[in-house]
Short mmCIF file of C-alpha atoms in Angstrom, two decimals:
data_model
loop_
_atom_site.label_atom_id
_atom_site.label_comp_id
_atom_site.label_asym_id
_atom_site.label_seq_id
_atom_site.Cartn_x
_atom_site.Cartn_y
_atom_site.Cartn_z
CA MET A 1 82.48 -74.76 10.00
CA ALA A 2 82.20 -77.24 12.86
CA ILE A 3 78.77 -77.62 14.42
CA ALA A 4 78.41 -77.48 18.19
CA LEU A 5 77.83 -80.80 19.91
CA GLU A 6 74.57 -79.64 21.50
CA GLU A 7 73.19 -78.73 18.07
CA ILE A 8 74.12 -82.18 16.79
CA LYS A 9 72.38 -83.83 19.74
CA GLN A 10 69.27 -81.76 19.12
CA ARG A 11 69.28 -82.84 15.47
CA LEU A 12 69.53 -86.47 16.55
CA ARG A 13 66.55 -86.03 18.88
CA ARG A 14 64.50 -84.47 16.12
CA PHE A 15 65.52 -87.21 13.71
CA ALA A 16 64.29 -89.82 16.18
CA GLU A 17 61.06 -88.04 17.08
CA VAL A 18 59.99 -86.68 13.68
CA GLU A 19 61.42 -89.04 11.09
CA CYS A 20 61.85 -92.38 12.84
CA ARG A 21 59.06 -92.59 15.41
CA ASP A 22 56.50 -95.24 14.44
CA VAL A 23 58.43 -95.82 11.20
CA SER A 24 61.80 -97.32 12.16
CA PRO A 25 62.02 -98.80 15.69
CA LEU A 26 65.74 -99.48 15.26
CA TYR A 27 66.74 -95.98 14.17
CA ASP A 28 64.34 -94.37 16.63
CA HIS A 29 66.06 -96.22 19.46
CA LEU A 30 69.61 -95.65 18.24
CA ALA A 31 69.15 -91.95 17.48
CA THR A 32 67.42 -91.35 20.81
CA GLN A 33 70.29 -92.96 22.68
CA ALA A 34 72.94 -91.24 20.54
CA ALA A 35 71.38 -87.87 21.34
CA GLU A 36 72.35 -88.44 24.99
CA ASP A 37 75.85 -89.77 24.30
CA ASP A 38 78.63 -87.23 23.75
CA ASP A 39 81.05 -89.79 22.31
CA VAL A 40 78.72 -91.17 19.66
CA ALA A 41 77.09 -87.85 18.79
CA GLY A 42 80.55 -86.29 18.69
CA LEU A 43 81.48 -88.45 15.70
CA LEU A 44 79.30 -86.14 13.62
CA THR A 45 81.50 -83.13 14.36
CA ASP A 46 83.65 -84.28 11.44
CA ALA A 47 80.73 -83.98 9.00
CA ARG A 48 80.77 -81.39 6.23
CA GLY A 49 78.39 -78.46 6.09
CA GLY A 50 74.81 -79.40 6.87
CA GLU A 51 75.55 -83.13 6.88
CA ALA A 52 75.86 -83.49 10.69
CA ARG A 53 72.52 -85.29 10.97
CA GLY A 54 71.07 -88.56 12.13
CA PRO A 55 70.84 -90.13 8.65
CA LEU A 56 74.60 -89.79 8.13
CA LEU A 57 75.41 -91.41 11.48
CA MET A 58 73.03 -94.31 10.82
CA ALA A 59 74.35 -94.78 7.26
CA THR A 60 77.93 -94.81 8.53
CA ALA A 61 77.14 -97.52 11.07
CA HIS A 62 75.20 -99.46 8.43
CA ARG A 63 78.15 -99.34 6.04
CA LEU A 64 80.55 -100.54 8.74
CA ILE A 65 78.30 -103.44 9.75
CA GLN A 66 77.91 -104.36 6.06
CA ALA A 67 81.67 -104.87 6.07
CA ASP A 68 81.54 -106.98 9.25
CA PRO A 69 78.28 -108.94 8.89
CA ILE A 70 79.12 -111.61 11.47
CA HIS A 71 79.36 -109.09 14.31
CA PRO A 72 76.65 -109.67 16.97
CA LEU A 73 75.17 -106.25 16.13
CA SER A 74 74.05 -107.61 12.76
CA ARG A 75 71.25 -109.58 14.40
CA TYR A 76 69.40 -106.26 14.81
CA TYR A 77 69.87 -105.39 11.13
CA PRO A 78 67.20 -107.00 8.90
CA SER A 79 69.12 -105.70 5.88
CA LEU A 80 71.81 -108.24 6.83
CA GLY A 81 69.44 -111.04 7.71
CA GLY A 82 68.93 -110.11 11.37
CA PHE A 83 65.63 -110.93 13.05
CA ASP A 84 65.98 -109.51 16.57
CA GLY A 85 63.95 -106.53 17.63
CA VAL A 86 65.28 -103.72 19.78
CA ASP A 87 66.16 -104.89 23.28
CA ALA A 88 68.43 -103.98 26.19
CA GLU A 89 71.55 -105.09 24.31
CA THR A 90 70.98 -103.11 21.12
CA TRP A 91 72.40 -99.76 22.19
CA PRO A 92 75.43 -101.09 24.13
CA LEU A 93 76.40 -103.26 21.16
CA PHE A 94 75.89 -100.38 18.72
CA ARG A 95 77.88 -97.95 20.86
CA GLN A 96 80.77 -100.38 21.35
CA PHE A 97 80.82 -101.35 17.68
CA LEU A 98 80.90 -97.75 16.48
CA LEU A 99 83.42 -96.40 18.99
CA GLU A 100 85.78 -99.32 18.38
CA ARG A 101 85.78 -98.20 14.76
CA ALA A 102 85.75 -94.49 15.52
CA ASP A 103 88.57 -93.69 13.08
CA LYS A 104 86.79 -95.48 10.23
CA ALA A 105 83.51 -93.86 11.21
CA ARG A 106 85.05 -90.37 11.23
CA ALA A 107 86.66 -91.03 7.85
CA ILE A 108 83.27 -91.94 6.35
CA ILE A 109 81.46 -89.07 8.06
CA GLY A 110 84.08 -86.58 6.93
CA SER A 111 84.09 -87.69 3.30
CA ARG A 112 80.55 -88.80 2.52
CA TYR A 113 77.22 -87.12 1.95
CA THR A 114 73.89 -88.65 2.82
CA GLN A 115 72.85 -90.18 -0.51
CA THR A 116 69.36 -91.43 0.17
CA ASN A 117 67.78 -92.21 -3.19
CA GLU A 118 64.33 -93.29 -2.06
CA VAL A 119 62.62 -94.84 -5.07
CA ARG A 120 59.19 -94.85 -3.42
CA ARG A 121 59.17 -91.06 -3.42
CA ALA A 122 58.45 -91.31 -7.13
CA SER A 123 54.88 -92.23 -6.17
CA LEU A 124 54.65 -88.96 -4.22
CA VAL A 125 55.94 -86.68 -6.96
CA TYR A 126 54.32 -88.43 -9.94
CA PRO A 127 50.94 -86.63 -9.54
CA ALA A 128 52.70 -83.26 -9.37
CA VAL A 129 54.97 -83.97 -12.35
CA ALA A 130 51.90 -85.17 -14.28
CA ALA A 131 50.05 -81.96 -13.41
CA ALA A 132 53.01 -79.89 -14.58
CA ALA A 133 53.22 -81.87 -17.83
CA LYS A 134 49.52 -81.35 -18.45
CA GLU A 135 49.86 -77.61 -17.94
CA ALA A 136 52.93 -77.63 -20.17
CA GLY A 137 50.92 -79.26 -22.92
CA GLY A 138 52.81 -82.50 -23.40
CA LYS A 139 56.48 -83.43 -23.44
CA ILE A 140 58.74 -82.05 -20.73
CA ALA A 141 62.39 -81.92 -19.74
CA LEU A 142 63.04 -83.17 -16.21
CA LEU A 143 65.89 -81.87 -14.05
CA GLU A 144 66.34 -83.32 -10.57
CA VAL A 145 68.44 -81.24 -8.18
CA GLY A 146 70.03 -83.31 -5.44
CA CYS A 147 69.60 -86.40 -7.59
CA SER A 148 72.05 -88.80 -5.88
CA ALA A 149 72.07 -91.72 -8.35
CA GLY A 150 69.23 -90.19 -10.36
CA LEU A 151 66.76 -93.02 -9.81
CA LEU A 152 63.78 -90.66 -9.65
CA LEU A 153 64.62 -89.49 -13.16
CA GLY A 154 63.11 -92.78 -14.34
CA LEU A 155 59.72 -92.03 -12.80
CA ASP A 156 57.99 -92.18 -16.18
CA ARG A 157 59.10 -95.82 -16.51
CA PHE A 158 57.65 -96.93 -13.17
CA SER A 159 54.14 -98.24 -12.57
CA TYR A 160 52.00 -96.83 -9.78
CA ARG A 161 49.14 -98.16 -7.73
CA TYR A 162 47.46 -95.82 -5.25
CA GLN A 163 45.19 -97.49 -2.70
CA CYS A 164 42.41 -95.11 -1.71
CA ASP A 165 39.96 -95.11 1.17
CA GLY A 166 36.96 -97.30 0.40
CA GLY A 167 38.94 -99.73 -1.75
CA GLU A 168 39.25 -97.60 -4.88
CA GLN A 169 42.56 -97.74 -6.73
CA LEU A 170 44.30 -95.33 -9.07
CA VAL A 171 46.84 -96.81 -11.47
CA ALA A 172 49.35 -95.13 -13.77
CA GLY A 173 52.53 -95.91 -15.65
CA PRO A 174 53.50 -98.81 -17.91
CA ALA A 175 51.68 -102.02 -17.03
CA LYS A 176 54.80 -104.18 -17.35
CA ALA A 177 57.25 -101.87 -15.61
CA ALA A 178 60.20 -103.46 -13.83
CA VAL A 179 59.63 -101.11 -10.89
CA GLY A 180 56.13 -101.14 -9.38
CA LEU A 181 55.26 -98.73 -6.57
CA HIS A 182 52.37 -98.78 -4.12
CA CYS A 183 51.19 -95.81 -2.09
CA ALA A 184 48.21 -95.30 0.21
CA LEU A 185 46.22 -92.22 -0.81
CA ASP A 186 43.90 -90.52 1.66
CA LEU A 187 41.74 -87.45 1.12
CA ALA A 188 41.65 -84.48 3.46
CA PRO A 189 38.18 -82.97 4.05
CA GLY A 190 37.05 -81.19 0.90
CA ALA A 191 39.69 -82.80 -1.34
CA VAL A 192 38.98 -84.84 -4.46
CA LEU A 193 41.15 -87.55 -5.99
CA PRO A 194 43.76 -86.27 -8.43
CA LYS A 195 43.37 -87.22 -12.08
CA LEU A 196 46.41 -89.23 -13.06
CA PRO A 197 47.37 -89.76 -16.69
CA LYS A 198 48.46 -93.18 -17.85
CA LYS A 199 51.88 -91.80 -18.71
CA VAL A 200 54.06 -88.72 -18.56
CA SER A 201 56.21 -87.91 -21.59
CA VAL A 202 59.73 -87.08 -20.42
CA ALA A 203 61.64 -86.20 -23.58
CA ALA A 204 64.92 -85.28 -21.89
CA ARG A 205 66.29 -85.64 -18.39
CA ALA A 206 69.31 -84.74 -16.28
CA GLY A 207 70.35 -84.75 -12.65
CA LEU A 208 72.45 -82.28 -10.65
CA ASP A 209 74.22 -83.30 -7.46
CA ARG A 210 77.32 -82.26 -5.56
CA ALA A 211 78.44 -85.91 -5.65
CA PRO A 212 76.45 -87.97 -8.18
CA VAL A 213 76.44 -91.71 -7.58
CA ASP A 214 77.78 -93.93 -10.36
CA LEU A 215 75.80 -97.15 -10.10
CA ALA A 216 78.55 -98.99 -11.99
CA ASP A 217 80.81 -98.37 -8.96
CA GLU A 218 80.20 -101.18 -6.45
CA GLU A 219 81.45 -99.13 -3.49
CA ALA A 220 79.20 -96.22 -4.47
CA LEU A 221 76.23 -98.58 -4.72
CA ALA A 222 77.11 -100.09 -1.33
CA TRP A 223 77.07 -96.61 0.22
CA LEU A 224 73.72 -95.90 -1.43
CA GLU A 225 72.34 -99.09 0.13
CA ALA A 226 73.85 -98.14 3.50
CA CYS A 227 71.87 -94.90 3.37
CA VAL A 228 68.65 -96.93 3.30
CA TRP A 229 67.32 -97.62 6.79
CA ALA A 230 68.52 -101.01 7.93
CA ASP A 231 65.20 -102.27 9.34
CA GLN A 232 63.40 -101.65 6.02
CA PRO A 233 64.96 -104.26 3.69
CA ASP A 234 62.11 -103.91 1.20
CA ARG A 235 63.45 -100.45 0.40
CA ILE A 236 66.87 -101.93 -0.37
CA ARG A 237 65.34 -104.53 -2.67
CA LEU A 238 63.44 -101.79 -4.49
CA LEU A 239 66.61 -99.73 -4.75
CA ARG A 240 68.45 -102.65 -6.36
CA THR A 241 65.62 -103.24 -8.84
CA ALA A 242 65.52 -99.56 -9.82
CA ALA A 243 69.32 -99.45 -10.10
CA ALA A 244 69.32 -102.43 -12.45
CA GLU A 245 66.64 -100.80 -14.58
CA GLN A 246 68.48 -97.49 -14.68
CA ARG A 247 71.61 -99.15 -16.06
CA LYS A 248 69.58 -99.74 -19.23
CA HIS A 249 68.73 -96.02 -19.47
CA VAL A 250 71.68 -94.14 -17.96
CA PRO A 251 70.75 -90.47 -17.43
CA ASN A 252 73.10 -87.51 -17.61
CA LEU A 253 74.21 -86.80 -14.04
CA ILE A 254 76.09 -83.54 -13.52
CA ALA A 255 78.41 -82.82 -10.61
CA GLY A 256 77.80 -79.33 -9.32
CA ASP A 257 76.21 -76.98 -6.83
CA GLY A 258 72.43 -76.85 -6.67
CA VAL A 259 72.43 -73.04 -6.76
CA ASP A 260 75.55 -71.98 -8.63
CA ASP A 261 75.29 -74.62 -11.34
CA LEU A 262 71.52 -74.76 -11.74
CA ALA A 263 71.39 -72.66 -14.90
CA SER A 264 74.21 -74.54 -16.63
CA ALA A 265 72.59 -77.89 -15.77
CA ALA A 266 69.28 -76.69 -17.18
CA ALA A 267 71.09 -75.56 -20.33
CA THR A 268 71.98 -79.19 -21.08
CA LEU A 269 68.29 -79.85 -21.73
CA PRO A 270 66.58 -78.71 -24.95
CA GLU A 271 65.42 -75.12 -24.49
CA ASP A 272 62.28 -75.72 -26.54
CA LEU A 273 60.99 -78.16 -23.90
CA PRO A 274 59.11 -76.93 -20.82
CA LEU A 275 61.30 -77.58 -17.80
CA VAL A 276 60.19 -79.39 -14.65
CA VAL A 277 62.69 -79.07 -11.79
CA LEU A 278 62.33 -81.75 -9.13
CA THR A 279 63.65 -81.71 -5.56
CA SER A 280 63.00 -84.56 -3.16
CA HIS A 281 64.09 -83.77 0.41
CA ALA A 282 67.16 -82.09 -1.05
CA LEU A 283 66.64 -78.59 0.34
CA ALA A 284 67.24 -79.84 3.88
CA TYR A 285 70.92 -79.77 2.91
CA PHE A 286 70.93 -76.28 1.36
CA GLY A 287 71.09 -74.53 4.73
CA ASP A 288 70.87 -70.75 4.40
CA ARG A 289 70.98 -70.98 0.58
CA ARG A 290 67.38 -72.10 0.15
CA ALA A 291 66.19 -68.61 -0.74
CA GLU A 292 69.04 -68.35 -3.26
CA PHE A 293 67.86 -71.60 -4.84
CA VAL A 294 64.34 -70.25 -5.23
CA ASP A 295 65.75 -67.04 -6.72
CA ALA A 296 67.81 -69.12 -9.17
CA LEU A 297 64.65 -70.97 -10.18
CA GLY A 298 62.92 -67.64 -10.71
CA ALA A 299 65.75 -66.47 -12.96
CA LEU A 300 65.40 -69.66 -15.00
CA ALA A 301 61.64 -69.20 -15.19
CA ALA A 302 62.24 -65.85 -16.88
CA THR A 303 63.95 -67.65 -19.75
CA ARG A 304 61.71 -70.68 -20.33
CA PRO A 305 58.46 -72.24 -19.04
CA LEU A 306 59.30 -73.79 -15.67
CA TRP A 307 57.54 -75.79 -12.96
CA TRP A 308 59.13 -76.73 -9.63
CA VAL A 309 57.93 -79.96 -8.01
CA THR A 310 59.11 -80.21 -4.42
CA VAL A 311 58.56 -82.77 -1.68
CA GLY A 312 60.14 -82.40 1.74
CA PHE A 313 59.72 -80.83 5.13
CA TYR A 314 57.96 -77.46 5.06
CA ALA A 315 60.72 -75.63 6.94
CA ALA A 316 63.30 -76.84 4.41
CA GLY A 317 61.41 -75.93 1.27
CA LEU A 318 58.06 -74.27 0.75
CA LYS A 319 58.55 -72.01 3.77
CA VAL A 320 60.71 -69.80 1.54
CA ILE A 321 57.67 -69.04 -0.63
CA LEU A 322 54.86 -69.59 1.92
CA PRO A 323 56.38 -68.28 5.19
CA ASP A 324 53.03 -68.01 6.96
CA ARG A 325 51.83 -71.59 6.42
CA THR A 326 52.87 -72.72 9.88
CA ASP A 327 50.12 -75.35 9.71
CA LEU A 328 52.42 -77.29 7.39
CA ALA A 329 55.28 -77.43 9.87
CA ASP A 330 54.06 -80.43 11.85
CA ALA A 331 52.12 -83.64 11.33
CA PRO A 332 48.39 -82.96 10.81
CA ALA A 333 47.42 -85.23 13.71
CA PRO A 334 49.14 -86.70 16.77
CA GLY A 335 50.99 -89.86 15.81
CA SER A 336 50.73 -89.16 12.07
CA SER A 337 53.87 -89.56 9.99
CA ASP A 338 52.60 -87.26 7.22
CA THR A 339 55.31 -84.75 8.08
CA SER A 340 56.37 -83.80 4.55
CA VAL A 341 54.69 -81.57 2.00
CA LEU A 342 54.26 -81.93 -1.77
CA GLY A 343 54.12 -78.68 -3.67
CA LEU A 344 54.00 -77.36 -7.23
CA VAL A 345 55.42 -73.89 -7.92
CA THR A 346 55.13 -71.72 -11.01
CA TRP A 347 56.26 -68.20 -11.82
CA SER A 348 54.34 -65.29 -13.36
CA SER A 349 55.88 -61.87 -13.96
CA GLY A 350 58.80 -62.91 -11.81
CA ALA A 351 56.70 -63.87 -8.78
CA PRO A 352 56.31 -67.48 -7.58
CA THR A 353 52.95 -69.08 -6.88
CA ALA A 354 52.95 -72.24 -4.79
CA ARG A 355 50.24 -74.86 -4.64
CA VAL A 356 50.31 -77.26 -1.69
CA LEU A 357 49.04 -80.55 -3.10
CA ALA A 358 49.48 -83.14 -0.35
CA ARG A 359 50.88 -84.10 3.02
CA THR A 360 53.16 -87.11 2.72
CA THR A 361 55.28 -89.53 4.67
CA PRO A 362 59.01 -88.97 4.12
CA HIS A 363 59.63 -92.23 2.26
CA GLY A 364 56.59 -92.59 0.04
CA GLN A 365 54.36 -95.00 1.91
CA ARG A 366 51.34 -92.68 2.04
CA MET A 367 50.03 -89.27 1.08
CA THR A 368 47.00 -87.23 2.04
CA TRP A 369 45.67 -85.17 -0.86
CA LEU A 370 44.60 -81.65 0.08
CA PRO A 371 41.77 -79.47 -1.27
CA SER A 372 42.79 -77.15 -4.09
#
């Protein structure tokens, strides 16, 4: 069903204000301008389902400029070697570039999903997965729903360094890992530092996605890179490193629906292993099926030990279980980018219990640990 233009423009404004502000000057500027431009915003009317969002528009433009890297617009794209900051020419060039290629843009928007596979989010979910593994008593099976290329399924092979207030550091993971992640870790009043094990034992793993990304496909990898924000080239370098590492340990990625095919995907993992289901900003794309997803998890939890680790915006995740935690809906302080929430959910006698562990930035730069 087509989404009204005004709804698309409102989504672009929110994308700029909530996700990009103080994080990505380029995308903040472009999304803010696009939200006031019927022609550019209107390109998203060809998007499927819940995909008519700022990230898809930015990824589409990024993919098109990747294919035309000598265009003057590229000087604003650090991912392509550009060094210029946002100025008076940025939006006019972007608008002209995109509308001149409107047919190509609509073709991408109408056929692609946002496939952000943010490797740094592993540093956000690692403490929660480790807590689940500890409660499970050892080895676990890991199932990521909305896995994209499945890079987070390798989280047990990454190394982690958490920089805490006062100079203290927490480290975890293999010392000689190919992928090393850094994350700032703050403490909310009354919170204590989490205890992180050196390693987590993932004995089996699988990913479920409506359109899994095959990293052996160069075009698929190019789209994955296009979904990374263009003024954050370090994220692209990290993506490439993680992709190269994953090719040595290719996980089982299953094409299917996150609700309808959840049980069959879980059935591919040994039933004698406790199951940890991971979602990383995936439920934003489930629309009105989020409650169905939680119900499907509950049905699975009736058949085997199950933990759900979720990181994402409160309204697109934990709100289903904790509808009254409106304090989690916004950043904890003006100007803060800790707009996402890390949670760990278990089931007992058919009823879910959610623990809110941390406030986080969307892309894994920082988290604020909360009191238990």
